[in-house]
Coordinates of C-alpha atoms and ligand atoms in Angstrom, one line a residue:
X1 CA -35.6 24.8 2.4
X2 CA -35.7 23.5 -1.0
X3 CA -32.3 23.3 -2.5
X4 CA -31.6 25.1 -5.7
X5 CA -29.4 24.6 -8.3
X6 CA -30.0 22.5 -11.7
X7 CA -30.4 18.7 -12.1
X8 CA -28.4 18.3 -14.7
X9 CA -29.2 14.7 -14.6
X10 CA -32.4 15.2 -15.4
X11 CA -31.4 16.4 -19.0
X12 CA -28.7 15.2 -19.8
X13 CA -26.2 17.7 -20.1
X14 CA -24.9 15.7 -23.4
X15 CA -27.7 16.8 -24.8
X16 CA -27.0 20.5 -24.8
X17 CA -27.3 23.5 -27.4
X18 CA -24.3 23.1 -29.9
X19 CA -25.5 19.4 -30.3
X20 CA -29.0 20.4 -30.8
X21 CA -27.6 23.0 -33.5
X22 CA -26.1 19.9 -36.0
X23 CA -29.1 18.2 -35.0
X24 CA -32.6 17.6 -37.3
X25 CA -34.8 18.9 -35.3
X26 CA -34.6 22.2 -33.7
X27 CA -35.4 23.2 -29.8
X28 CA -38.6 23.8 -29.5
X29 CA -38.8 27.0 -27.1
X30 CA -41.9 28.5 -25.5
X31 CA -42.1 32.3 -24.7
X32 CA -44.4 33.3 -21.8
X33 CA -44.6 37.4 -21.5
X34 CA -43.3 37.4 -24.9
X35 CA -44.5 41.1 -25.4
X36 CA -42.1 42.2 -22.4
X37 CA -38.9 43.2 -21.6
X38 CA -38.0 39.7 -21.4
X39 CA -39.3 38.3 -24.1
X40 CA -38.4 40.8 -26.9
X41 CA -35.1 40.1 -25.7
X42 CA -35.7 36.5 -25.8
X43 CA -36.9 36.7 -29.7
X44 CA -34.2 39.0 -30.1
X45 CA -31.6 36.0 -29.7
X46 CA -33.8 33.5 -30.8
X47 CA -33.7 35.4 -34.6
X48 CA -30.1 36.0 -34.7
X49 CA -30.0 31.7 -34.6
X50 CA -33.1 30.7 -36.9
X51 CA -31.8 26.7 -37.5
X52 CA -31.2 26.4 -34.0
X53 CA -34.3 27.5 -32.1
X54 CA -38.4 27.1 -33.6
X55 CA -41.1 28.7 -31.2
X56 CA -43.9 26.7 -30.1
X57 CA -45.8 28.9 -28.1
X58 CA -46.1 32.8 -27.4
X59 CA -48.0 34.8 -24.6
X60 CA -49.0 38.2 -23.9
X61 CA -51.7 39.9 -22.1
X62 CA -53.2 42.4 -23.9
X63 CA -50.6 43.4 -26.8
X64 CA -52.4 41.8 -29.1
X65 CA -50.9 43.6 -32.5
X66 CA -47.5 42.8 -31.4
X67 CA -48.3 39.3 -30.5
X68 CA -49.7 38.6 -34.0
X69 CA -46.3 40.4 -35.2
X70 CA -44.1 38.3 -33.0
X71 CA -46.0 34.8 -33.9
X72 CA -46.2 35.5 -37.8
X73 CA -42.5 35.8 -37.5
X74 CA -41.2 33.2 -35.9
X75 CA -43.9 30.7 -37.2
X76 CA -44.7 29.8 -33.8
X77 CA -47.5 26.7 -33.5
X78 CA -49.5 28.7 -30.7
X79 CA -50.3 32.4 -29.6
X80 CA -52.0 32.6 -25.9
X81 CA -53.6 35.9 -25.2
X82 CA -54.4 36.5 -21.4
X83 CA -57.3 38.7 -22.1
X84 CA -60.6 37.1 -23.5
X85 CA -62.2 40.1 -25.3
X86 CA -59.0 39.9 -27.3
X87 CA -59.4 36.4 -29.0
X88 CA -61.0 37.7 -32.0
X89 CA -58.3 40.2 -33.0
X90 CA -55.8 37.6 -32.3
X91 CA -57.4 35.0 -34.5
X92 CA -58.6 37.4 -37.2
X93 CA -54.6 38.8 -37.1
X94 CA -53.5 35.4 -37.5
X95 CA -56.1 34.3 -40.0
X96 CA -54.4 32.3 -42.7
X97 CA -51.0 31.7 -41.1
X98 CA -51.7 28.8 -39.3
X99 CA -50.9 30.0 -35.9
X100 CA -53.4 28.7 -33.7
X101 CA -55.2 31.3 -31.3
X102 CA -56.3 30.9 -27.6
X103 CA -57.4 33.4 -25.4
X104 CA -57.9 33.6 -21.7
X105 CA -55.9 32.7 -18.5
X106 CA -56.5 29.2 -18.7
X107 CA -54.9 29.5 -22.5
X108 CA -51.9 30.7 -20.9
X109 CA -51.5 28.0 -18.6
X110 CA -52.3 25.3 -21.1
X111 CA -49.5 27.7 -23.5
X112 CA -47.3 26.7 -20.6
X113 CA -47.8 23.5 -20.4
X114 CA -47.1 22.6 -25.0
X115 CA -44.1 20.0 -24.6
X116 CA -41.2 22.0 -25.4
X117 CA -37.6 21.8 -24.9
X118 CA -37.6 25.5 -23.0
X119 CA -39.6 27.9 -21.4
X120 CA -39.5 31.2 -20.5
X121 CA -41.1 32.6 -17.7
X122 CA -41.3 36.2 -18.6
X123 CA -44.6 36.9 -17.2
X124 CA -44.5 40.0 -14.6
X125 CA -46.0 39.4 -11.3
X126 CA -47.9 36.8 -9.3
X127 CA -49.6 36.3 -12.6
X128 CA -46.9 34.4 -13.9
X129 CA -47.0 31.7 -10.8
X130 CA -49.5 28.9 -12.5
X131 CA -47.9 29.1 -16.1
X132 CA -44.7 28.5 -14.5
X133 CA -45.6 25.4 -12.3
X134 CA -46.9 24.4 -15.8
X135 CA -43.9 24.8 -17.5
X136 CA -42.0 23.2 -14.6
X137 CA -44.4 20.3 -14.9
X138 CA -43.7 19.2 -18.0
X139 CA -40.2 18.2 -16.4
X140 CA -38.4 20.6 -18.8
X141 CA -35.9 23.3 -18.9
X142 CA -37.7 26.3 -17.6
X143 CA -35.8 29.8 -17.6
X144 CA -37.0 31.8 -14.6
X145 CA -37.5 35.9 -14.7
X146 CA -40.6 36.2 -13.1
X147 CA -39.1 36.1 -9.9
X148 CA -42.7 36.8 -8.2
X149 CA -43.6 33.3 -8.6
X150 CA -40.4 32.2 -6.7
X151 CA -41.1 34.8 -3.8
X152 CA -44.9 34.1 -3.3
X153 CA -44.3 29.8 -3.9
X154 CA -40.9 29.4 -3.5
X155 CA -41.0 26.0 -1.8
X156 CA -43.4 25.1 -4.2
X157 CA -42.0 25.7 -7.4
X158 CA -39.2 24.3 -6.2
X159 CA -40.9 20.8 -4.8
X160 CA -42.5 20.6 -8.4
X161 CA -39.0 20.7 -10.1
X162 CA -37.8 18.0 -8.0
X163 CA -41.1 15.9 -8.8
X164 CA -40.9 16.5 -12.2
X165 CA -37.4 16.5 -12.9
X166 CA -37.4 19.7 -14.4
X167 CA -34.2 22.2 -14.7
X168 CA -34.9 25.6 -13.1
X169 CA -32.4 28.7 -14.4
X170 CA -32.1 32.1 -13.1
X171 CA -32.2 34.9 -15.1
X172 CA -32.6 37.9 -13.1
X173 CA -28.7 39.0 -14.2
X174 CA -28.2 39.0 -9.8
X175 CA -28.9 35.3 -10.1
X176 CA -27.9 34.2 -13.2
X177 CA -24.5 35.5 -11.9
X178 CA -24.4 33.6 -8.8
X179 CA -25.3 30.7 -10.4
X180 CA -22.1 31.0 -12.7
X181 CA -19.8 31.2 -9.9
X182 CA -21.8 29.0 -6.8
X183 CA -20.2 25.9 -6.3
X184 CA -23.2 23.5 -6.1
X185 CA -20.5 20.8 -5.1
X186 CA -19.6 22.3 -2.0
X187 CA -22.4 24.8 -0.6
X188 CA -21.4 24.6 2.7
X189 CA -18.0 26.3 2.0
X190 CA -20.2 29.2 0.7
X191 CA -19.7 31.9 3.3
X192 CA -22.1 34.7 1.7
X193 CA -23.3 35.5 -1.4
X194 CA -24.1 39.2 -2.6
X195 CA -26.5 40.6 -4.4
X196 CA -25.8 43.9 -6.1
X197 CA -27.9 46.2 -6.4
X198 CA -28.0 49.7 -8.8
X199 CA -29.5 51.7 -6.7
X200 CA -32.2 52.8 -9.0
X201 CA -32.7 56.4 -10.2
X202 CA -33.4 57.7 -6.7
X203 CA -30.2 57.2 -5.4
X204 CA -29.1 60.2 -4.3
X205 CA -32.7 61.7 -3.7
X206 CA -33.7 63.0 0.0
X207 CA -36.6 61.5 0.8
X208 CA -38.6 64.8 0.1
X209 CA -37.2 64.8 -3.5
X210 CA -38.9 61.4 -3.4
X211 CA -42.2 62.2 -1.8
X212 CA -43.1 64.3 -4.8
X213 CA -41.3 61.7 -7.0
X214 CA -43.9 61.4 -10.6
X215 CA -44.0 57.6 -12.7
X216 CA -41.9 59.0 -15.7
X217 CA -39.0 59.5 -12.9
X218 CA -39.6 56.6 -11.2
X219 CA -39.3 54.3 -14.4
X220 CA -36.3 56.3 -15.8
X221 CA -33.6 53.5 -14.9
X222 CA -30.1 54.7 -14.8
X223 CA -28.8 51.6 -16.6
X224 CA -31.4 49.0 -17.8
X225 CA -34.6 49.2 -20.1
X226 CA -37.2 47.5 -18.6
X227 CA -40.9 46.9 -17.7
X228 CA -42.6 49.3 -16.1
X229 CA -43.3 46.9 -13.1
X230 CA -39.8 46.0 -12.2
X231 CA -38.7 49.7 -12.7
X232 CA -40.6 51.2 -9.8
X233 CA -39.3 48.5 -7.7
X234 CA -36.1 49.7 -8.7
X235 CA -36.5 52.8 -7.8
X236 CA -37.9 51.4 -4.1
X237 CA -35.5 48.9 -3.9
X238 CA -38.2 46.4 -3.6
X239 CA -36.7 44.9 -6.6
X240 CA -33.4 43.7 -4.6
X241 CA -36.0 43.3 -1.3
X242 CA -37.7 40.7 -3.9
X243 CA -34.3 39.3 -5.1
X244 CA -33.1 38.1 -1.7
X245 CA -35.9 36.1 -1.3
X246 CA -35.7 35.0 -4.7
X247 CA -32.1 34.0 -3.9
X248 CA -32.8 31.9 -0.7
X249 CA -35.1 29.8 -2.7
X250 CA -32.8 29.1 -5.3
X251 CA -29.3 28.7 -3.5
X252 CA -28.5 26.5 -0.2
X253 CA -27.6 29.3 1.5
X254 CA -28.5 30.3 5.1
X255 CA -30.9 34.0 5.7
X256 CA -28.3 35.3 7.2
X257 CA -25.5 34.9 4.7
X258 CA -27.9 36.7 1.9
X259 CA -26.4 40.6 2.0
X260 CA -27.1 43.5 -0.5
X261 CA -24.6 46.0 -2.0
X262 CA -25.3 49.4 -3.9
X263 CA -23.1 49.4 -6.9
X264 CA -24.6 52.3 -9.7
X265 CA -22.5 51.4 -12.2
X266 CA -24.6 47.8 -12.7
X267 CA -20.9 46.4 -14.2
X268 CA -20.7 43.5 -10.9
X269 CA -23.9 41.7 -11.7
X270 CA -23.6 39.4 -8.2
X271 CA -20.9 37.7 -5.9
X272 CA -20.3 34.6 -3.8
X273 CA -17.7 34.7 -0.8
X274 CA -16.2 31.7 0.2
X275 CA -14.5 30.5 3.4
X276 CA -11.1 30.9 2.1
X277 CA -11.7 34.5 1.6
X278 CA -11.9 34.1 -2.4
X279 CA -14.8 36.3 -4.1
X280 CA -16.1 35.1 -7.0
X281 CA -17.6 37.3 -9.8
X282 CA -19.9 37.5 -12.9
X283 CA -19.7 41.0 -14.4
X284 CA -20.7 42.1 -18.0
X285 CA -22.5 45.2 -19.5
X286 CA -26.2 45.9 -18.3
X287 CA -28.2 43.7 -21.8
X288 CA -30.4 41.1 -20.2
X289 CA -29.6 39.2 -23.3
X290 CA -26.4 37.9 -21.7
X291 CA -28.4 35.9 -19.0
X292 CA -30.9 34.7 -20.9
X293 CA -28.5 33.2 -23.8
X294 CA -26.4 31.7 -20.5
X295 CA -30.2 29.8 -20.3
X296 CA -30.4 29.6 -23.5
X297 CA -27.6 27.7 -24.4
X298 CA -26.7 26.2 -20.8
X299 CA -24.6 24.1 -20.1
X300 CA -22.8 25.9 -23.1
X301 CA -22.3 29.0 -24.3
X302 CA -23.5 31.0 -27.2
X303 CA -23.5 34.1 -28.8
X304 CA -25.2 37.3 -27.9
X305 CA -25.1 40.7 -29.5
X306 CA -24.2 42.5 -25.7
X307 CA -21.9 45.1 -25.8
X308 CA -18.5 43.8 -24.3
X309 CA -17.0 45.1 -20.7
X310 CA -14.3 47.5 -21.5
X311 CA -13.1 48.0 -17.8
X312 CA -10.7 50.5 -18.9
X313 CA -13.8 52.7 -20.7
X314 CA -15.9 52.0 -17.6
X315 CA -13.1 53.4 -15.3
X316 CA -14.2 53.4 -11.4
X317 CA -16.2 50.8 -9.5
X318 CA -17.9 51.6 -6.7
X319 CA -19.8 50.2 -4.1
X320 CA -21.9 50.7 -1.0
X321 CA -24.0 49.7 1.6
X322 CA -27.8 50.2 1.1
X323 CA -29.6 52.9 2.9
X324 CA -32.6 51.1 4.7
X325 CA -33.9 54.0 6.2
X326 CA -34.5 56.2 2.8
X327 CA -35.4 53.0 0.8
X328 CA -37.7 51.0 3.5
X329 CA -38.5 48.3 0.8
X330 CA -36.1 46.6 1.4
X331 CA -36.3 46.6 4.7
X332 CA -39.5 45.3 4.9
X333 CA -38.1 42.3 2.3
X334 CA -35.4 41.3 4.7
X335 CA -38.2 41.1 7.5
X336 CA -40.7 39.3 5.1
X337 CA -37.6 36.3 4.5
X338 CA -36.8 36.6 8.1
X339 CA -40.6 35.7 9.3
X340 CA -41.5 33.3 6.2
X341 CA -45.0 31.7 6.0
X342 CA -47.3 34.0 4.1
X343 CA -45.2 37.1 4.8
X344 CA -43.7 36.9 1.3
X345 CA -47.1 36.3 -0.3
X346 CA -48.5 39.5 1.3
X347 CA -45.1 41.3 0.9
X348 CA -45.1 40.8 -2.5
X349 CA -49.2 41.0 -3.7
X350 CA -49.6 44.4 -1.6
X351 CA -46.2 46.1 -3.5
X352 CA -48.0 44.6 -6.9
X353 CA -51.3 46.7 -5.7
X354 CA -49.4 49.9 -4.6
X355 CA -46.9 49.7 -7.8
X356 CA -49.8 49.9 -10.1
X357 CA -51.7 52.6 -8.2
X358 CA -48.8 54.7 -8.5
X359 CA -48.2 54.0 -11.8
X360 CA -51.9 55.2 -12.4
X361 CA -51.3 58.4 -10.7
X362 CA -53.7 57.3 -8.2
X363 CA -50.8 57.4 -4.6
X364 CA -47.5 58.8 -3.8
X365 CA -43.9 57.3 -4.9
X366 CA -43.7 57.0 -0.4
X367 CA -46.5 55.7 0.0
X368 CA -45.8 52.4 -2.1
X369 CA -43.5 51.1 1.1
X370 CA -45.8 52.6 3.9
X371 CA -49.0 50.5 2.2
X372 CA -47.0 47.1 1.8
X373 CA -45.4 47.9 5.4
X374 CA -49.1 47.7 6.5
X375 CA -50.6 45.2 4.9
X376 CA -48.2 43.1 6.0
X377 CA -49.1 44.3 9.8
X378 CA -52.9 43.5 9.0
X379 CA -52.2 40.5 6.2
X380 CA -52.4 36.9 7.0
X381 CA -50.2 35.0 9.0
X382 CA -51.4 31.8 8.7
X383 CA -48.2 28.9 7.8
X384 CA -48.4 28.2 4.2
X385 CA -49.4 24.3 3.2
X386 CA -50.3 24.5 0.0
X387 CA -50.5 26.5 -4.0
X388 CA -54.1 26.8 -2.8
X389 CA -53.0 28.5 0.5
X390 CA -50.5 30.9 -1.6
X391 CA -53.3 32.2 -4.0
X392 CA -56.0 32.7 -0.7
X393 CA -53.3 35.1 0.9
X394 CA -52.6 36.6 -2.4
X395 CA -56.0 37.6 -3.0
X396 CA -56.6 38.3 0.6
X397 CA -53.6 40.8 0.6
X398 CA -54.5 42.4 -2.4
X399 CA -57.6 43.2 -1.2
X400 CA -56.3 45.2 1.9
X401 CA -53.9 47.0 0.1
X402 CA -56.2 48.3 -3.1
X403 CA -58.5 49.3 0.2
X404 CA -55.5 50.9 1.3
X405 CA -54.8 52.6 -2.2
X406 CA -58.0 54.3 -1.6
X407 CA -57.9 56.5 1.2
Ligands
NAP501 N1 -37.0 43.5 -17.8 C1 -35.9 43.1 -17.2 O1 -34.8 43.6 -17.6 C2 -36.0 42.1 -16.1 C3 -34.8 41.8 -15.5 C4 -34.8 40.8 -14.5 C5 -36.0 40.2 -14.2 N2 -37.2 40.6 -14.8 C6 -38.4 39.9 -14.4 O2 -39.0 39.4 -15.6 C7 -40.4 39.5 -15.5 C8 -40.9 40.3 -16.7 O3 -40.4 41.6 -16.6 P1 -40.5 42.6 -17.9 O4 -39.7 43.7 -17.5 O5 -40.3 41.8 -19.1 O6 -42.1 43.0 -17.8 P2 -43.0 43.7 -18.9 O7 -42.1 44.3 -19.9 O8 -44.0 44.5 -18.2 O9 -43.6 42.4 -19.6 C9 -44.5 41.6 -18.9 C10 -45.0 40.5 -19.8 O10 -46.0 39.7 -19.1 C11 -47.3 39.8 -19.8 N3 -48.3 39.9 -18.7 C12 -48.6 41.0 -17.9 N4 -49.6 40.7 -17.1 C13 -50.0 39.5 -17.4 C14 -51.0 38.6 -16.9 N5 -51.9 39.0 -16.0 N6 -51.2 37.4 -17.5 C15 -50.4 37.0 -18.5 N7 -49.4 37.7 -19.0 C16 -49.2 39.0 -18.4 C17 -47.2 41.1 -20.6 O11 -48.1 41.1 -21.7 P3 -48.6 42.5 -22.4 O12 -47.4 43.1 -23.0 O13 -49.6 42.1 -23.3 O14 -49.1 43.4 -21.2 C18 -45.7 41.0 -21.1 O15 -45.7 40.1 -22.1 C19 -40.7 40.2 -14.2 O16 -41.0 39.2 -13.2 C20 -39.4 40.9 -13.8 O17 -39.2 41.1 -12.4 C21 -37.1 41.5 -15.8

């Protein structure tokens, strides 16, 4: 198991935000998925602190007006858009600016690779897996949301940042709060760590409330605003099925010792129990801006614009224990970390397939689960040896389950 945690060494940790602030040059940051979620968010804190930060590159996929928005104002020196047919609206948007325009998937990974002091990988999905070996590759500081790549190339990714001496952060908030309170230094006195989990709007729905379950509910989060992508898995809980495996990769932790907990109110972002029965906490309001500026800024702090906890406005806490049964996702996650190899691959390109037919109307809010359940039945099994063996079951397992989209 690769071991997670930064390499501090590899940066120098004297060389951190506040110094780069009173010095000439700015950090040079690169936004992958900067149409997103994640990277509004991203630009969002990046133009609250104009000295401190100037973009290189920005990518999309096919939001091309709001890339040419997003590049004009930051100045960035690059804008990568994934889809081809959109180069000429990209350059003709950026005509006169001097932002350079590239097109294509290749573009993306090339945007990945522009030396830069930090990278954010804020592309959704399995898409997002050769941009951020790239980024990892140029031995930088790479901020990690797509948590896809780490679940399909875990050992991988993580090989590569150890070769390259690159710095890998979480910023999922589950993992960006465990790494705030893991104690790297000691691991093995790390007894469990938690992962909480909302519960996503379905809660409290029967699993015939669910059946008939429409995309507008499904994406309808309770707590945070997010892609479309990630919201569906909330709803399935595939999101925290994808987290745990995410979370093995990036902590020295055992399977075992990697447990889930349903707390609505999203105010416990993630825990680590340790042998002397001491629980340690991150907790915050739900604004992904207060993980990424923790990556932003790391090993300091800096400023966001979050709303502050006010426990005594928040009132109760609760918690409880997941219910596998009415959310098989997860399940099917737990299994996936359990068997390894290309389980996770297939686990997570068949829930990519389903997600998206669902989201086009095309199968049932149930049937997301049952169609990753069985293309992981009929998917490969073969052990993984290589990037080259993760893409073949990728494909492979995306091909069973559109088939299975279909019936
Ligand atoms: N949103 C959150 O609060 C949150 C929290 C934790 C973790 N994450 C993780 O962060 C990642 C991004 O999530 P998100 O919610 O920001 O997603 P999102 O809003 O759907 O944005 C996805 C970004 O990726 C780009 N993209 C989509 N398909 C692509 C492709 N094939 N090639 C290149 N770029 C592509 C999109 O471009 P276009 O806009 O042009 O389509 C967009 O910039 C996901 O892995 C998610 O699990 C998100």
């Amino acid at each position: 198991m690769a071991l997670g945690g930064p390499n501090p060494a590899a940066h120098g940790a004297e060389q951190g935000p506040a110094e780069a602030a009173v010095a000439a040059e700015p950090r040079r940051l690169t936004i992958l998925g900067a149409t997103g979620s994640i990277g509004r968010s991203t630009l969002d804190l990046v133009s609250r602190h104009p000295e401190e930060f100037a973009v290189e590159a920005l990518t999309a996929h096919r939001n091309v007006a709001l890339l040419i928005r997003q590049a004009r104002e930051t100045g960035a020196r690059l804008a990568a858009i994934g889809d081809p047919e959109l180069y000429g609206a990209l350059r003709d948007g950026l005509a006169g600016t001097g932002v350079e325009a590239a097109a294509g998937p290749d573009a993306i990974v090339e945007a990945a690779g522009r030396p830069a002091d930090w990278v954010m990988a804020g592309i959704v999905g399995a898409a997002g897996l050769e941009p951020t070996l790239r980024a990892v590759q140029q031995g930088t500081v790479v901020a990690l949301a797509n948590k896809e790549s780490l679940v399909c190339a875990g050992d991988f990714v993580q090989a590569e940042v150890q070769r390259c001496g690159a710095t890998l952060l979480p910023v999922d908030s589950e993992h960006n709060a465990i790494f705030q309170v893991f104690d790297f230094e000691q691991p093995d006195r790390v007894a469990r760590i938690v992962l909480t989990a909302s519960g996503g709007p379905f809660l409290q729905w029967s699993r015939e409330q669910m059946a008939a379950a429409t995309p507008a509910e499904a994406v309808a989060h309770p707590n945070w605003d997010m892609g479309a992508k990630i919201s569906v898995d909330s709803a399935t809980l595939m999101n925290k099925g994808l987290e745990i495996i995410e979370a093995w990769h990036l902590f020295p932790v055992e399977k075992d010792r990697i447990d889930v907990v349903v707390h609505p109110e999203s105010v416990v972002h993630s825990m680590v129990d340790y042998v002397d029965g001491s629980t340690l906490a991150q907790m915050g309001t739900p604004d992904m801006r207060t993980p990424i500026a923790y990556t932003l800024a790391w090993p300091k702090r800096m400023v966001a614009p979050s709303a502050r906890l006010d426990l005594t406005a928040t009132g109760t806490l609760t918690f409880e224990a997941p219910d596998l049964e009415r959310f098989p996702a997860l399940k099917l996650a737990f299994g996936a970390l359990e068997a390894g190899g290309a389980a996770p691959a297939v686990l997570n390109a068949a829930n990519e397939v389903a997600v998206a037919a669902f989201l086009d109307g095309r199968i049932a809010f149930l049937e997301i689960a049952a169609i990753v359940e069985e293309t992981l039945s009929r998917g490969p099994q073969n052990p993984i040896l290589s990037i080259d063996d993760v893409l073949a079951v990728d494909r492979t397992a995306r091909r069973i389950a559109r088939t299975l989209t279909m019936r």
